[in-house]
C-alpha atoms as a PDB file:
ATOM      1  CA  MET A   1       5.337-166.691  33.719  1.00  0.00           C
ATOM      2  CA  PRO A   2       1.469-167.375  32.051  1.00  0.00           C
ATOM      3  CA  SER A   3       0.207-170.460  30.744  1.00  0.00           C
ATOM      4  CA  TYR A   4      -0.651-169.578  27.347  1.00  0.00           C
ATOM      5  CA  SER A   5      -4.433-170.471  27.731  1.00  0.00           C
ATOM      6  CA  ASN A   6      -4.617-167.985  30.138  1.00  0.00           C
ATOM      7  CA  ARG A   7      -2.948-164.910  27.870  1.00  0.00           C
ATOM      8  CA  PRO A   8      -6.362-163.437  25.900  1.00  0.00           C
ATOM      9  CA  SER A   9      -4.077-163.067  22.735  1.00  0.00           C
ATOM     10  CA  MET A  10      -3.684-167.097  22.583  1.00  0.00           C
ATOM     11  CA  ARG A  11      -7.033-167.963  24.103  1.00  0.00           C
ATOM     12  CA  SER A  12      -8.904-168.480  20.662  1.00  0.00           C
ATOM     13  CA  PRO A  13      -5.593-170.412  18.679  1.00  0.00           C
ATOM     14  CA  PHE A  14      -5.267-172.480  22.144  1.00  0.00           C
ATOM     15  CA  GLU A  15      -8.486-173.480  21.928  1.00  0.00           C
ATOM     16  CA  THR A  16      -8.527-174.337  18.174  1.00  0.00           C
ATOM     17  CA  GLN A  17      -5.496-176.360  18.842  1.00  0.00           C
ATOM     18  CA  VAL A  18      -7.050-178.532  21.774  1.00  0.00           C
ATOM     19  CA  HIS A  19     -10.264-179.005  19.870  1.00  0.00           C
ATOM     20  CA  PHE A  20      -8.261-180.175  16.844  1.00  0.00           C
ATOM     21  CA  LEU A  21      -5.969-182.508  18.930  1.00  0.00           C
ATOM     22  CA  THR A  22      -9.112-183.654  20.788  1.00  0.00           C
ATOM     23  CA  GLU A  23     -11.278-184.924  17.441  1.00  0.00           C
ATOM     24  CA  LEU A  24      -7.927-186.000  15.891  1.00  0.00           C
ATOM     25  CA  ALA A  25      -7.495-188.421  19.463  1.00  0.00           C
ATOM     26  CA  ARG A  26     -11.420-189.224  18.891  1.00  0.00           C
ATOM     27  CA  ALA A  27     -10.991-190.625  15.532  1.00  0.00           C
ATOM     28  CA  GLY A  28      -8.197-192.533  15.792  1.00  0.00           C
ATOM     29  CA  VAL A  29      -9.205-194.410  19.399  1.00  0.00           C
ATOM     30  CA  ASP A  30     -12.654-194.917  17.144  1.00  0.00           C
ATOM     31  CA  ALA A  31     -10.584-196.548  14.538  1.00  0.00           C
ATOM     32  CA  LEU A  32      -8.859-198.645  16.956  1.00  0.00           C
ATOM     33  CA  ARG A  33     -11.472-200.219  18.447  1.00  0.00           C
ATOM     34  CA  ARG A  34     -13.855-200.471  15.486  1.00  0.00           C
ATOM     35  CA  LEU A  35      -9.812-202.807  14.002  1.00  0.00           C
ATOM     36  CA  SER A  36     -10.352-204.265  17.237  1.00  0.00           C
ATOM     37  CA  GLU A  37     -13.466-205.744  17.240  1.00  0.00           C
ATOM     38  CA  LEU A  38     -12.953-206.690  13.550  1.00  0.00           C
ATOM     39  CA  ASN A  39     -10.137-208.721  14.358  1.00  0.00           C
ATOM     40  CA  LEU A  40     -12.069-210.333  17.596  1.00  0.00           C
ATOM     41  CA  GLN A  41     -14.800-211.115  14.928  1.00  0.00           C
ATOM     42  CA  LEU A  42     -12.268-212.662  12.235  1.00  0.00           C
ATOM     43  CA  ALA A  43     -10.323-214.600  15.102  1.00  0.00           C
ATOM     44  CA  ARG A  44     -13.738-216.110  16.336  1.00  0.00           C
ATOM     45  CA  GLN A  45     -15.048-217.280  12.769  1.00  0.00           C
ATOM     46  CA  LEU A  46     -11.630-218.694  12.002  1.00  0.00           C
ATOM     47  CA  ASN A  47     -10.931-220.405  15.828  1.00  0.00           C
ATOM     48  CA  ASP A  48     -15.349-222.215  14.607  1.00  0.00           C
ATOM     49  CA  ASP A  49     -13.421-222.785  10.929  1.00  0.00           C
ATOM     50  CA  ALA A  50     -10.442-224.875  12.565  1.00  0.00           C
ATOM     51  CA  ILE A  51     -12.476-226.733  15.139  1.00  0.00           C
ATOM     52  CA  ASN A  52     -15.243-227.531  12.016  1.00  0.00           C
ATOM     53  CA  ALA A  53     -12.225-228.963   9.801  1.00  0.00           C
ATOM     54  CA  THR A  54     -11.059-230.740  12.203  1.00  0.00           C
ATOM     55  CA  ARG A  55     -14.177-232.800  12.782  1.00  0.00           C
ATOM     56  CA  ALA A  56     -14.545-232.869   9.127  1.00  0.00           C
ATOM     57  CA  LEU A  57     -10.831-234.114   9.201  1.00  0.00           C
ATOM     58  CA  VAL A  58     -11.831-236.569  12.199  1.00  0.00           C
ATOM     59  CA  SER A  59     -15.091-237.859  10.414  1.00  0.00           C
ATOM     60  CA  CYS A  60     -13.521-238.941   7.017  1.00  0.00           C
ATOM     61  CA  ASN A  61     -12.725-242.783   7.236  1.00  0.00           C
ATOM     62  CA  ASP A  62     -11.323-242.976   3.719  1.00  0.00           C
ATOM     63  CA  PRO A  63      -7.602-241.595   3.267  1.00  0.00           C
ATOM     64  CA  PHE A  64      -7.938-240.797  -0.220  1.00  0.00           C
ATOM     65  CA  GLN A  65     -11.031-238.168   0.209  1.00  0.00           C
ATOM     66  CA  LEU A  66      -9.005-236.033   3.426  1.00  0.00           C
ATOM     67  CA  ALA A  67      -7.769-233.454   0.264  1.00  0.00           C
ATOM     68  CA  ALA A  68     -11.140-233.153  -0.975  1.00  0.00           C
ATOM     69  CA  VAL A  69     -12.806-232.978   2.390  1.00  0.00           C
ATOM     70  CA  THR A  70      -9.328-230.262   3.727  1.00  0.00           C
ATOM     71  CA  ALA A  71     -10.909-228.339   0.502  1.00  0.00           C
ATOM     72  CA  ARG A  72     -14.318-228.009   1.538  1.00  0.00           C
ATOM     73  CA  ALA A  73     -13.399-227.225   4.711  1.00  0.00           C
ATOM     74  CA  ALA A  74     -11.463-224.436   4.154  1.00  0.00           C
ATOM     75  CA  GLU A  75     -13.936-222.669   1.910  1.00  0.00           C
ATOM     76  CA  PRO A  76     -15.554-221.308   4.837  1.00  0.00           C
ATOM     77  CA  ALA A  77     -12.406-219.849   6.481  1.00  0.00           C
ATOM     78  CA  LEU A  78     -11.261-218.097   2.994  1.00  0.00           C
ATOM     79  CA  ASP A  79     -14.421-216.356   2.684  1.00  0.00           C
ATOM     80  CA  HIS A  80     -13.841-215.098   5.919  1.00  0.00           C
ATOM     81  CA  LEU A  81     -10.603-213.871   4.988  1.00  0.00           C
ATOM     82  CA  ARG A  82     -11.944-212.403   2.115  1.00  0.00           C
ATOM     83  CA  SER A  83     -15.048-210.656   4.233  1.00  0.00           C
ATOM     84  CA  TYR A  84     -12.358-209.147   6.326  1.00  0.00           C
ATOM     85  CA  GLN A  85     -10.339-207.711   3.513  1.00  0.00           C
ATOM     86  CA  ARG A  86     -13.075-205.810   2.541  1.00  0.00           C
ATOM     87  CA  GLN A  87     -14.172-204.682   5.842  1.00  0.00           C
ATOM     88  CA  LEU A  88     -10.023-203.909   6.852  1.00  0.00           C
ATOM     89  CA  GLY A  89     -10.717-201.639   3.702  1.00  0.00           C
ATOM     90  CA  ASP A  90     -13.585-200.027   4.291  1.00  0.00           C
ATOM     91  CA  VAL A  91     -12.350-199.638   8.369  1.00  0.00           C
ATOM     92  CA  LEU A  92      -8.984-198.517   7.214  1.00  0.00           C
ATOM     93  CA  SER A  93     -10.914-195.793   4.583  1.00  0.00           C
ATOM     94  CA  GLY A  94     -13.729-194.668   7.064  1.00  0.00           C
ATOM     95  CA  GLY A  95     -10.729-193.821   9.819  1.00  0.00           C
ATOM     96  CA  ARG A  96      -8.781-192.265   6.913  1.00  0.00           C
ATOM     97  CA  LEU A  97     -11.616-189.586   6.310  1.00  0.00           C
ATOM     98  CA  ASP A  98     -12.504-189.234   9.982  1.00  0.00           C
ATOM     99  CA  LEU A  99      -8.736-187.979  10.455  1.00  0.00           C
ATOM    100  CA  ALA A 100      -9.280-185.729   7.289  1.00  0.00           C
ATOM    101  CA  ARG A 101     -12.476-184.497   8.651  1.00  0.00           C
ATOM    102  CA  GLY A 102     -10.796-183.773  11.787  1.00  0.00           C
ATOM    103  CA  ALA A 103      -7.719-182.375   9.647  1.00  0.00           C
ATOM    104  CA  GLY A 104     -10.056-180.332   8.113  1.00  0.00           C
ATOM    105  CA  ALA A 105     -11.311-178.651  11.136  1.00  0.00           C
ATOM    106  CA  PRO A 106     -11.059-174.563  10.610  1.00  0.00           C
ATOM    107  CA  GLN A 107      -7.820-173.424  11.660  1.00  0.00           C
ATOM    108  CA  VAL A 108      -7.146-169.747  12.832  1.00  0.00           C
ATOM    109  CA  GLN A 109      -4.194-168.534  12.380  1.00  0.00           C
ATOM    110  CA  PHE A 110      -1.654-167.354  15.413  1.00  0.00           C
ATOM    111  CA  ARG A 111      -1.523-164.150  14.918  1.00  0.00           C
ATOM    112  CA  PRO A 112      -0.161-161.716  17.941  1.00  0.00           C
ATOM    113  CA  ALA A 113      -1.849-158.705  19.660  1.00  0.00           C
ATOM    114  CA  THR A 114      -0.577-156.065  18.174  1.00  0.00           C
ATOM    115  CA  ASP A 115      -0.205-153.099  20.209  1.00  0.00           C
ATOM    116  CA  SER A 116      -2.349-150.290  19.282  1.00  0.00           C
ATOM    117  CA  ALA A 117      -0.842-147.556  21.322  1.00  0.00           C
ATOM    118  CA  ALA A 118       2.850-148.560  19.669  1.00  0.00           C
ATOM    119  CA  GLY A 119       3.547-146.659  16.742  1.00  0.00           C
ATOM    120  CA  PRO A 120       5.130-147.400  13.197  1.00  0.00           C
ATOM    121  CA  ASP A 121       8.668-146.796  15.190  1.00  0.00           C
ATOM    122  CA  SER A 122       8.137-149.458  18.030  1.00  0.00           C
ATOM    123  CA  GLN A 123       9.767-152.713  18.188  1.00  0.00           C
ATOM    124  CA  GLN A 124       9.907-155.832  19.989  1.00  0.00           C
ATOM    125  CA  ALA A 125      12.718-156.953  21.329  1.00  0.00           C
ATOM    126  CA  PRO A 126      13.478-160.468  19.982  1.00  0.00           C
ATOM    127  CA  HIS A 127      13.725-163.192  22.138  1.00  0.00           C
ATOM    128  CA  HIS A 128      17.151-164.079  21.906  1.00  0.00           C
ATOM    129  CA  GLN A 129      19.675-161.023  20.357  1.00  0.00           C
ATOM    130  CA  PRO A 130      23.433-162.790  18.905  1.00  0.00           C
ATOM    131  CA  GLU A 131      26.456-161.220  20.607  1.00  0.00           C
END
């Protein structure tokens, strides 16, 4: 049985589908790459914020000031989380646009080639005939 890619009537739709799936995979991999970079950046920032907060708490001599020092030390982490949330929204909406752009690629409808020599009375045999 010949593969679909070798049949002339299937070559163009097959190539179109392969192109569409390739673009879809590229858009998905690109979105995952951006998401991974964003997560790594957040992890580094939160690690630095935790180290700085720990240093601030250890250097605090007055136990009554621990709450104020903790609140001040938490501000950079909260700012980084807000920034991460905005960037995550941008990455996800950008990924959705990339996928939509890939899905909007022109699709060729599959229409089997008809035999011009066959007359209107000729019918192709179905793949499976009920008994």
